Tab-separated table of C-alpha atoms in Angstrom:
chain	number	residue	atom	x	y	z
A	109	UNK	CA	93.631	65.687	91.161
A	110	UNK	CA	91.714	66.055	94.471
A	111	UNK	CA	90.212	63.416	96.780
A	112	UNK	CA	86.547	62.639	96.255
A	113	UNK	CA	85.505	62.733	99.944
A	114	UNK	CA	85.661	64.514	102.778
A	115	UNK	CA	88.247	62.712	105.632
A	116	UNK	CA	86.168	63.868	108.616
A	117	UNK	CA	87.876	63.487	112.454
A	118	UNK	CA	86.065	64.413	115.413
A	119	UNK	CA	86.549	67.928	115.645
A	120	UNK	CA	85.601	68.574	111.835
A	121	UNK	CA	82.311	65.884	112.346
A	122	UNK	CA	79.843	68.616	112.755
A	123	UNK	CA	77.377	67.805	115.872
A	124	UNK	CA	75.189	70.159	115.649
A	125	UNK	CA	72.208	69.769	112.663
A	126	UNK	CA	74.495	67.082	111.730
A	127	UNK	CA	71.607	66.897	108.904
A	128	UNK	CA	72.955	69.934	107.246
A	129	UNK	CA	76.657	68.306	107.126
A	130	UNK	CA	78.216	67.464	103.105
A	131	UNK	CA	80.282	64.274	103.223
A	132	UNK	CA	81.124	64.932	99.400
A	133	UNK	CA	84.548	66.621	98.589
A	134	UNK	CA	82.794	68.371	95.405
A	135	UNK	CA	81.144	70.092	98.262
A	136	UNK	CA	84.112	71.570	99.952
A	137	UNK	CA	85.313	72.771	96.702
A	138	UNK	CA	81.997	74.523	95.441
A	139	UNK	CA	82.202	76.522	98.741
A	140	UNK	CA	85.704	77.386	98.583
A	141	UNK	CA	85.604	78.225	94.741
A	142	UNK	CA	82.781	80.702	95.651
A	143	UNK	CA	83.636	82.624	98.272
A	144	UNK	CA	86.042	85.524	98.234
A	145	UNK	CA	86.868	86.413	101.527
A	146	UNK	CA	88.099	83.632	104.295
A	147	UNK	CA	88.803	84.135	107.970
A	148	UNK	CA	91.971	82.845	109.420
A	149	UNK	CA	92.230	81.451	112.547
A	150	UNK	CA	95.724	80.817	114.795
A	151	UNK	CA	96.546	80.677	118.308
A	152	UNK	CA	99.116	83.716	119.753
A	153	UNK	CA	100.371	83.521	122.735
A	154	UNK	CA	97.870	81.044	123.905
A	155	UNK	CA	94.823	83.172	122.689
A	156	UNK	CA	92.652	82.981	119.857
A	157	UNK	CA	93.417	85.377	116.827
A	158	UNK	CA	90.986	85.429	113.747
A	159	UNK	CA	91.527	87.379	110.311
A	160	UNK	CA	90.203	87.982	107.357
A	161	UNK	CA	92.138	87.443	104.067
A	162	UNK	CA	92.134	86.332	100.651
A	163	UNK	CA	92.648	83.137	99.332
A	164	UNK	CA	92.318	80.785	96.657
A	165	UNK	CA	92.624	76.861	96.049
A	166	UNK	CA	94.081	74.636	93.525
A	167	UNK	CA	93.269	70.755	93.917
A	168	UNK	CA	94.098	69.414	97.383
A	169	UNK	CA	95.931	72.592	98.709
A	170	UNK	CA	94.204	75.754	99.747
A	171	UNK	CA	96.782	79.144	99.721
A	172	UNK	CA	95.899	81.423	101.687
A	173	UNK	CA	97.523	85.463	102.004
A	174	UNK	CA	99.401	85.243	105.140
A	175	UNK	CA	100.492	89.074	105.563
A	176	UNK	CA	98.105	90.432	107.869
A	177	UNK	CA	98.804	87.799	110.494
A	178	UNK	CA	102.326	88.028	109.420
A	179	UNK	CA	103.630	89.195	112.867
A	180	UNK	CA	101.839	86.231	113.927
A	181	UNK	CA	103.444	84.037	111.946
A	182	UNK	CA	107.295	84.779	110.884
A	183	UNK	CA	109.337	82.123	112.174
A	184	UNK	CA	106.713	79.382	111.771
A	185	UNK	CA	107.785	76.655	109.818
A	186	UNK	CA	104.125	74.805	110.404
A	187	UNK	CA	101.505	76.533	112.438
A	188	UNK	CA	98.131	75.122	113.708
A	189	UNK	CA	95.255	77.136	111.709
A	190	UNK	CA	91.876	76.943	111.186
A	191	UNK	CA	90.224	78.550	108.015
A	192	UNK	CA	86.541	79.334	107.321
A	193	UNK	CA	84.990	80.391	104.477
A	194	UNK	CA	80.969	81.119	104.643
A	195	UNK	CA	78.693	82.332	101.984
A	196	UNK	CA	75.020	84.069	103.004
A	197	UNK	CA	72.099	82.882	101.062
A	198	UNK	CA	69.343	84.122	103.022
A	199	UNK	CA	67.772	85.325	106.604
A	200	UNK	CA	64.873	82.065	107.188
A	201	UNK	CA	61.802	83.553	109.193
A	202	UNK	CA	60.184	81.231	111.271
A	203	UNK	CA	56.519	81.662	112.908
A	204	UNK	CA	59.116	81.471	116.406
A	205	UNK	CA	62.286	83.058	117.022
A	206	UNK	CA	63.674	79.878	118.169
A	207	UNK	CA	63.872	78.399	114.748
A	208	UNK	CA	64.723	81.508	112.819
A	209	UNK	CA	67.796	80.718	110.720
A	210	UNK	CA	70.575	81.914	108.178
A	211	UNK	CA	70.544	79.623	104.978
A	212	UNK	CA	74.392	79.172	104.226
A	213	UNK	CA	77.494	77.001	102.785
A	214	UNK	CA	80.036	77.089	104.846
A	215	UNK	CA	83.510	75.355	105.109
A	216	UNK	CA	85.666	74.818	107.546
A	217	UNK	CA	89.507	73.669	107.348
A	218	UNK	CA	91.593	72.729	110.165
A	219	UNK	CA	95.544	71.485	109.731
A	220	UNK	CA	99.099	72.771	109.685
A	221	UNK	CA	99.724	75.590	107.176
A	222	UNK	CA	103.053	76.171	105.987
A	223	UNK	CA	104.696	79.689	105.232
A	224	UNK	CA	105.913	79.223	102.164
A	225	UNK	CA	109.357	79.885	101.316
A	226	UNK	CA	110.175	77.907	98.084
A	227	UNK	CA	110.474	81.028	95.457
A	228	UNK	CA	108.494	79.163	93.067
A	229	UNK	CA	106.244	77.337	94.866
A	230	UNK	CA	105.429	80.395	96.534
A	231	UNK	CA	105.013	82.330	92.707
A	232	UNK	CA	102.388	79.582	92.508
A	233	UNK	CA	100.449	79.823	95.402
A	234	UNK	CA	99.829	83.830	94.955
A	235	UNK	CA	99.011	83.456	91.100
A	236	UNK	CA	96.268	81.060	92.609
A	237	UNK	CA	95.400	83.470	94.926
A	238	UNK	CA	95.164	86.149	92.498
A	239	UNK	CA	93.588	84.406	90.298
A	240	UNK	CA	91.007	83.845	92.578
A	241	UNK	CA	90.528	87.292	94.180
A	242	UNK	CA	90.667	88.589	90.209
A	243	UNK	CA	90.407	86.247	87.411
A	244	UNK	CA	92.117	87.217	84.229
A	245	UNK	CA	94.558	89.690	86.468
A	246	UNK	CA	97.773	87.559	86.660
A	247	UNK	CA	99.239	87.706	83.152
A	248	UNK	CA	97.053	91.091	82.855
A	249	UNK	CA	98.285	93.380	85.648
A	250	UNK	CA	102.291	93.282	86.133
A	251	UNK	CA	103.750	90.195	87.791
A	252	UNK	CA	105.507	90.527	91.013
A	253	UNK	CA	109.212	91.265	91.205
A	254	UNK	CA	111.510	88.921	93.471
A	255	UNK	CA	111.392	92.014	96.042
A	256	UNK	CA	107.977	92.335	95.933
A	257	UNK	CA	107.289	88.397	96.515
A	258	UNK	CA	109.943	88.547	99.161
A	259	UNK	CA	107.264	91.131	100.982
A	260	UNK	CA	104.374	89.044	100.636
A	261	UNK	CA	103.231	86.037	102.700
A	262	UNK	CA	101.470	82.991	101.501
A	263	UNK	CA	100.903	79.786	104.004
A	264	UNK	CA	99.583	76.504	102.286
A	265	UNK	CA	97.027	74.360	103.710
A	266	UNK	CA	96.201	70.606	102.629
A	267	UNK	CA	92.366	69.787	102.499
A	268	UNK	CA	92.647	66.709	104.149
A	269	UNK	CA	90.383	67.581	107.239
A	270	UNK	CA	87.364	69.909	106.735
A	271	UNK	CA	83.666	70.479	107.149
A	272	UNK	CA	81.101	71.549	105.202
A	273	UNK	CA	77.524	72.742	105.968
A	274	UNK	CA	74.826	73.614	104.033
A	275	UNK	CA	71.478	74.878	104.965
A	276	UNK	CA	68.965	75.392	102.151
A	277	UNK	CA	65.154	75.697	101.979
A	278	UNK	CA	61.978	77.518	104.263
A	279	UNK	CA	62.154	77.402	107.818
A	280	UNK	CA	60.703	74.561	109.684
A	281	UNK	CA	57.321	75.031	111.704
A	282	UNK	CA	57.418	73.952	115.420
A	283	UNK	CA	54.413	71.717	116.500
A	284	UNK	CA	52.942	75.229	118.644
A	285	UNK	CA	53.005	77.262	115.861
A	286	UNK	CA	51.317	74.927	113.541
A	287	UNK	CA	48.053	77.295	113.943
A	288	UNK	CA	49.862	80.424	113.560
A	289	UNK	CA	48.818	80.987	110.205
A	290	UNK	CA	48.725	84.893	111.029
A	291	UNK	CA	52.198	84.947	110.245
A	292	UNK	CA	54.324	85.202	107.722
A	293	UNK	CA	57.379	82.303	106.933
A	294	UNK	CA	59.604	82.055	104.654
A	295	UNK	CA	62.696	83.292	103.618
A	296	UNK	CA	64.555	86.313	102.302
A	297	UNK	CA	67.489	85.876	99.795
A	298	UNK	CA	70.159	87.673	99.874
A	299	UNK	CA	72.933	87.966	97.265
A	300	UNK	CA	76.375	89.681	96.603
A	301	UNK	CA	76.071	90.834	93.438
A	302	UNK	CA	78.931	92.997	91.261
A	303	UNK	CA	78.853	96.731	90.401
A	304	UNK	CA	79.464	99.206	87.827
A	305	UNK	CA	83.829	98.771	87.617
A	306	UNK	CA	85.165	102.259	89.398
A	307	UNK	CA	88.209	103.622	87.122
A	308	UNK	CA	90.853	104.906	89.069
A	309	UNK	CA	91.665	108.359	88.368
A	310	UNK	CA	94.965	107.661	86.919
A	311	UNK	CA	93.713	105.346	84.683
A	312	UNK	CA	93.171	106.954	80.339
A	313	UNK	CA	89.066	107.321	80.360
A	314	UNK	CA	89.396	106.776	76.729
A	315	UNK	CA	91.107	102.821	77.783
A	316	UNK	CA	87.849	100.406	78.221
A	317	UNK	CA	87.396	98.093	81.007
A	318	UNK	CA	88.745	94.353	79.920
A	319	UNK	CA	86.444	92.052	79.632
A	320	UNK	CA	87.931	89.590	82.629
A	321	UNK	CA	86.406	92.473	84.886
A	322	UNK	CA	83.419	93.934	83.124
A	323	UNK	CA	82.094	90.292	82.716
A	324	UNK	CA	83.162	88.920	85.984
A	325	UNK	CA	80.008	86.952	87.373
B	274	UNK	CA	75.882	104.603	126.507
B	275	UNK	CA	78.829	103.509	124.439
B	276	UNK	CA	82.699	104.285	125.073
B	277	UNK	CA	83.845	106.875	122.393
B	278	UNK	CA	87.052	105.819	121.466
B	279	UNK	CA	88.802	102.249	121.419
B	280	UNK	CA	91.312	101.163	123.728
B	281	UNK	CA	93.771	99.235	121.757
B	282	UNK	CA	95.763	96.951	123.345
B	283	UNK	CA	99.344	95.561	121.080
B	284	UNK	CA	97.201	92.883	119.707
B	285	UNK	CA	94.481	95.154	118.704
B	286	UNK	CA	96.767	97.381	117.058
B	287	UNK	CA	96.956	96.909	113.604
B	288	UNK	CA	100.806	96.920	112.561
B	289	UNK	CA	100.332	95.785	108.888
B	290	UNK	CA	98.666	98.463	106.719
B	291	UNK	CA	98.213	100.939	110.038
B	292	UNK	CA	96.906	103.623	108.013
B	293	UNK	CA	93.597	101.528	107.699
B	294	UNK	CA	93.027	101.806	111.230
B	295	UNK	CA	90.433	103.213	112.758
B	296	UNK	CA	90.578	104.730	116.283
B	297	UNK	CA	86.877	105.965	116.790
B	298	UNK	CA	84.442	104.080	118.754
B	299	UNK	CA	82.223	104.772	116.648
B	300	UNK	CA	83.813	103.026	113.373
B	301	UNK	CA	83.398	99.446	115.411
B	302	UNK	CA	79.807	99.931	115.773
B	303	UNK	CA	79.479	101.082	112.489
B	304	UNK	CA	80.943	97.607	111.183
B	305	UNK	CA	79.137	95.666	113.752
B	306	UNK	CA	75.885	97.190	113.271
B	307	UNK	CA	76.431	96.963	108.971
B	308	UNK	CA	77.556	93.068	109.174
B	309	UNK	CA	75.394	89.744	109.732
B	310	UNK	CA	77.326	87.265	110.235
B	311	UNK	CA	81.113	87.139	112.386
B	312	UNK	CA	83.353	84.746	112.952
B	313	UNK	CA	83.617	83.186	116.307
B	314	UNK	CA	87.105	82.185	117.397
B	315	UNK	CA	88.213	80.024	120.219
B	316	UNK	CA	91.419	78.082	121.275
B	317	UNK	CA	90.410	73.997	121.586
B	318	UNK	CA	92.779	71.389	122.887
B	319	UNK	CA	95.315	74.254	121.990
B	320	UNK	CA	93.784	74.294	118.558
B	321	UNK	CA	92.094	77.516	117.042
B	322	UNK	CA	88.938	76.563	115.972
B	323	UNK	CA	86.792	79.202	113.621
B	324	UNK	CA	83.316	78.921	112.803
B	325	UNK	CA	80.576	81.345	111.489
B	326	UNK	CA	77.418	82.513	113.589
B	327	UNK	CA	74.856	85.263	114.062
B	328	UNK	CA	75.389	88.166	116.359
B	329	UNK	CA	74.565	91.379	117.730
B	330	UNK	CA	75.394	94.624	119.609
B	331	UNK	CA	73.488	96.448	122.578
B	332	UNK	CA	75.663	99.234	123.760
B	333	UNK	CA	79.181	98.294	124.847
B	334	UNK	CA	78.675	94.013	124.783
B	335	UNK	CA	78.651	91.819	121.716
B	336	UNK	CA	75.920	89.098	121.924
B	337	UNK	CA	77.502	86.062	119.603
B	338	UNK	CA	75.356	83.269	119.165
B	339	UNK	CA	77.145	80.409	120.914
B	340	UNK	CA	75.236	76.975	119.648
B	341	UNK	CA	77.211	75.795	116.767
B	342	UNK	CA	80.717	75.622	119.230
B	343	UNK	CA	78.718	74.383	122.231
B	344	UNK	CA	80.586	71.582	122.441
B	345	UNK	CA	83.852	73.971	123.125
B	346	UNK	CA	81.711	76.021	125.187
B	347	UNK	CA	80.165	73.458	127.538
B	348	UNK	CA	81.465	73.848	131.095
B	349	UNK	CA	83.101	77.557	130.504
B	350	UNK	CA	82.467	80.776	132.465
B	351	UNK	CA	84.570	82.798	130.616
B	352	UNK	CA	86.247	81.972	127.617
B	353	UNK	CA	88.737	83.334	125.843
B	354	UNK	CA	87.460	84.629	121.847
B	355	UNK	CA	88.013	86.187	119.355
B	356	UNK	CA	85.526	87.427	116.826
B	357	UNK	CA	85.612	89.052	113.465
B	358	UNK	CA	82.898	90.847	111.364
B	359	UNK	CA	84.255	91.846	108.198
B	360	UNK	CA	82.630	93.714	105.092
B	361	UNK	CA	83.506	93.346	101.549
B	362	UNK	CA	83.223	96.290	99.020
B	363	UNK	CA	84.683	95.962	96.010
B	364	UNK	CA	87.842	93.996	94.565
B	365	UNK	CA	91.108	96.678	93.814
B	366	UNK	CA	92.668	96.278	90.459
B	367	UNK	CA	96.099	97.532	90.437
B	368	UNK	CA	98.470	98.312	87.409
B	369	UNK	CA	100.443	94.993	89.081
B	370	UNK	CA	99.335	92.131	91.052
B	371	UNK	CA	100.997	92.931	94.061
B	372	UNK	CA	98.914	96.366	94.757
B	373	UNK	CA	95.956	94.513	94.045
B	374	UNK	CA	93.433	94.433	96.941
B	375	UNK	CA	89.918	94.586	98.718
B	376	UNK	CA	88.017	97.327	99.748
B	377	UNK	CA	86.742	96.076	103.238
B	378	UNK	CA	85.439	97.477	106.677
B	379	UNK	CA	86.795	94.923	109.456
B	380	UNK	CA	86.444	94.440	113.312
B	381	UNK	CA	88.104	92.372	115.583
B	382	UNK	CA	87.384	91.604	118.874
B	383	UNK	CA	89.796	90.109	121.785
B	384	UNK	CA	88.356	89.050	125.068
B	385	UNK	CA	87.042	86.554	127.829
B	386	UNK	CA	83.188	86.123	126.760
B	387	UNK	CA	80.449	84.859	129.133
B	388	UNK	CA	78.340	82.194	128.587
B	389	UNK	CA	75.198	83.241	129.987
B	390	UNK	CA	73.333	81.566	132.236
B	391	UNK	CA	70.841	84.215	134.187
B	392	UNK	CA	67.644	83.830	132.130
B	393	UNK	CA	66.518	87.729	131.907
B	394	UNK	CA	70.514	88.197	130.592
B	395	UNK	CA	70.561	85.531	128.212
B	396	UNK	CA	66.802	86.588	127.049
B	397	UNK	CA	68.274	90.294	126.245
B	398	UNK	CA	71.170	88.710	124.309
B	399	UNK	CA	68.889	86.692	122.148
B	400	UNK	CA	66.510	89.567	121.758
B	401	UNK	CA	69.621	91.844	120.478
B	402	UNK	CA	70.725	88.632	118.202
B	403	UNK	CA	67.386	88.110	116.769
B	404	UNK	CA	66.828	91.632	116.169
B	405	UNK	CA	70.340	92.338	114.403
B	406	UNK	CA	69.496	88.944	112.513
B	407	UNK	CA	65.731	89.915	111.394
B	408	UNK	CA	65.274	93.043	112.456
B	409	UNK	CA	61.055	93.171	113.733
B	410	UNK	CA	60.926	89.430	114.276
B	411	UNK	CA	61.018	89.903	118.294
B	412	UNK	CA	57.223	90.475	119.139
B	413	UNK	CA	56.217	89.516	115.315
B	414	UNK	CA	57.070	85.752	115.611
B	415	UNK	CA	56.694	83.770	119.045
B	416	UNK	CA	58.912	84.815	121.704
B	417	UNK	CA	61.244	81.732	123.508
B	418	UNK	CA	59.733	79.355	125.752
B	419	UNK	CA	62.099	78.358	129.027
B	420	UNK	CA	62.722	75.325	126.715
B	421	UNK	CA	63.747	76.750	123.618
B	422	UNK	CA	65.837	79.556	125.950
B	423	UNK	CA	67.421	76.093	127.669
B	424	UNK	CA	68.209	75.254	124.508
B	425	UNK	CA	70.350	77.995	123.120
B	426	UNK	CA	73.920	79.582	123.961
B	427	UNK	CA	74.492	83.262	124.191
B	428	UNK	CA	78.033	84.364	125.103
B	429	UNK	CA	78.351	87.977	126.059
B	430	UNK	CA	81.575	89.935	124.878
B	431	UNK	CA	82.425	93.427	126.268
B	432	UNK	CA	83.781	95.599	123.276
B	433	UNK	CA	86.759	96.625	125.536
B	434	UNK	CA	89.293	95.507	123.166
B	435	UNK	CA	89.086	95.759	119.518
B	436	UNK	CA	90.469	97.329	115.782
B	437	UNK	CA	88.920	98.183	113.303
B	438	UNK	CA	90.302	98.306	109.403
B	439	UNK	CA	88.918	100.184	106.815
B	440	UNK	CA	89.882	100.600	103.043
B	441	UNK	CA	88.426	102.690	100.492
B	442	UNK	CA	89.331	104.484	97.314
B	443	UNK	CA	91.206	103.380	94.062
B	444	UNK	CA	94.277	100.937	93.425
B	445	UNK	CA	97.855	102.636	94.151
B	446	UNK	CA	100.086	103.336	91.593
B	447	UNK	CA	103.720	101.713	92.054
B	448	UNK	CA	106.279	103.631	90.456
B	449	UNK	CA	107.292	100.736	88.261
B	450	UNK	CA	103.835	101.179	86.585
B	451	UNK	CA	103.660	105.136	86.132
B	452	UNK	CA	104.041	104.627	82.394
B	453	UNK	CA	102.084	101.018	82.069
B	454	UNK	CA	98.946	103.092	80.848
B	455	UNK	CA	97.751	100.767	78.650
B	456	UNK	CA	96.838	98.432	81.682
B	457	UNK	CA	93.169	99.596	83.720
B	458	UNK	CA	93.584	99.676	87.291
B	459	UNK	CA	90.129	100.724	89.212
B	460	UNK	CA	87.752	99.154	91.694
B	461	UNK	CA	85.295	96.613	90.859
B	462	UNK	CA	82.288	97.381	93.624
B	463	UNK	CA	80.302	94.225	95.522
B	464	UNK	CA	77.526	94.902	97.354
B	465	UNK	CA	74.976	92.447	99.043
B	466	UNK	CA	71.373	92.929	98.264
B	467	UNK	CA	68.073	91.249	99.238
B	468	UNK	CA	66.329	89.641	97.067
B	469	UNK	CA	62.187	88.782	97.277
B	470	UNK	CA	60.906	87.486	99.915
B	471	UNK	CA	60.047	83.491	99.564
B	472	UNK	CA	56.954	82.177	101.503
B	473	UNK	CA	57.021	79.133	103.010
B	474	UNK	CA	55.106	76.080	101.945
B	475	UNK	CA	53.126	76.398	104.936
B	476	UNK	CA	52.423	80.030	104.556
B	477	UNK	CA	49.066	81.337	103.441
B	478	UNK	CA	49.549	82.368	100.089
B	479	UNK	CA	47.236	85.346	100.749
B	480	UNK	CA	48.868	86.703	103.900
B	481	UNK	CA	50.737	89.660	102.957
B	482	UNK	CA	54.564	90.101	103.703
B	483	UNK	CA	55.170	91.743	106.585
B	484	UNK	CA	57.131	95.644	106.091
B	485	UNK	CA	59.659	94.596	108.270
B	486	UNK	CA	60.398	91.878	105.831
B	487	UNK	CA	59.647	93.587	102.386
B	488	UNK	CA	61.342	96.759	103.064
B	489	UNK	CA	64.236	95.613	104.655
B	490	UNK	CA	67.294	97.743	103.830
């Protein structure tokens, strides 16, 4: 089960085009659930440190793959991180440069993560990664051995503080460029879209790709 | 003139997966220059704090768009970032779950970034933003007024300290797998493409789109 709103405080209260802020937890989710890639934010040694990494969320708690930062965090029982995950939907061309734009969902998670150490809560929180970096692969591809889950990091964050922004639509049109009608507005979409699947060379030519990949949307 | 190799620093120097790194200059500009978005880091009442914006590269200094943290910035001469641009390319499927990966270019950069404040400065900054954001919208749509410069925050980052991560190429093969051939390993590819262009409402429906719009690669 996860909570139906967002529980803003001040520092995850957007400020700035407050208009394009999502009080809706359903919100938070559909960003998260869509994006592949997050960024990883800690303080070392009293300076920032941001990373990207995979991740993947099930209800109220967002795992996220801890190894890269892993010097970074050994040790920490709960560490102070901020994640963000942002999706591009388009460059917005305005008639100014001032009120060019990016339309985007992004999501932003603030709290204390813990490196998990629980054996099976920590099996859980990498099949949700996995699963979410590559559905169908856990259960498909070989499951990790104790030695190999010993190697790998995963911190867990609770969603209980986070922002979301959305910015959809055409750009605006500032009151000095309402005669500018020489040029062009609007917007340009962009999209991440999948690719023909790669074999690798060890893998039998004759073996076809599984569907959980060939279809993946 | 750019530097022509990178001067790591510990922190810069990738210690997890080191044969990804990249010690030519020129790999960081490659990333920069192929990315749209990065992720601005900062340290906030001793809390990191991650959040995505627009930036771009002229020479040896990052411009980062600074408005969506200006209430963290507010006040600071230098301040100490961090800021990632990272690139995905295709998800790895592995013969187990624990090979599985990305295929990613990455940068991240360490250092104290100025806010600017000397107009002809801050009005190069936004012309290397807007022109890494929309490349041909400086001098197609309307230039700043001293308002709308007032109005926005430019921080300038020297590209002094940085790595840069790269993988490429198929899934590794763990010896526990060597005989699992009945299981595909390979790379599914992602790419980001743009889509057509979308006038706005306001937009003549007969003006043409602009090349540097249409034929953006």
């Amino acid at each position: 089960m996860t909570r139906s709103t967002l529980s803003p405080t001040p520092r995850s209260t957007p400020r700035r085009h407050a208009e394009r802020a999502q009080a809706d937890r359903a919100a938070l989710d559909a960003v998260l659930d869509a994006g592949l890639v997050c960024h990883l934010a800690l303080v070392v040694d009293g300076a920032p440190l941001v990373l990207p990494t995979g991740y993947g969320r099930d209800g109220d708690t967002l795992y996220v793959h801890g190894s890269s930062g892993a010097r970074s965090l050994r040790g920490s029982a709960g560490i102070e991180v901020c994640v963000a995950v942002s999706l591009l939907d388009g460059v917005v061309y305005a008639r100014s440069v001032f009120t060019h734009s990016f339309n985007y969902r992004s999501a932003v998670v603030h709290g204390d993560a813990e490196l998990l150490e629980d054996e099976e809560h920590k099996l859980h929180g990498l099949r949700t990664l996995v699963e979410h970096l590559a559905p169908g692969s856990w259960g498909y591809a070989r499951t990790p051995t104790k030695r190999e889950l010993a190697a790998t990091s995963v911190l867990a964050l609770d969603l209980a503080e986070a922002s979301v922004k959305i910015r959809t639509g055409g750009p605006g049109c500032d009151e000095l460029d309402e005669s500018a009608n020489d040029v062009w507005a609007g917007v340009l979409p962009v999209r991440q879209v999948w690719e023909a699947p790669e074999p690798a060379e060890f893998t039998d030519p004759t073996l076809g790709v599984p569907a959980h990949i060939s279809r993946r949307k």
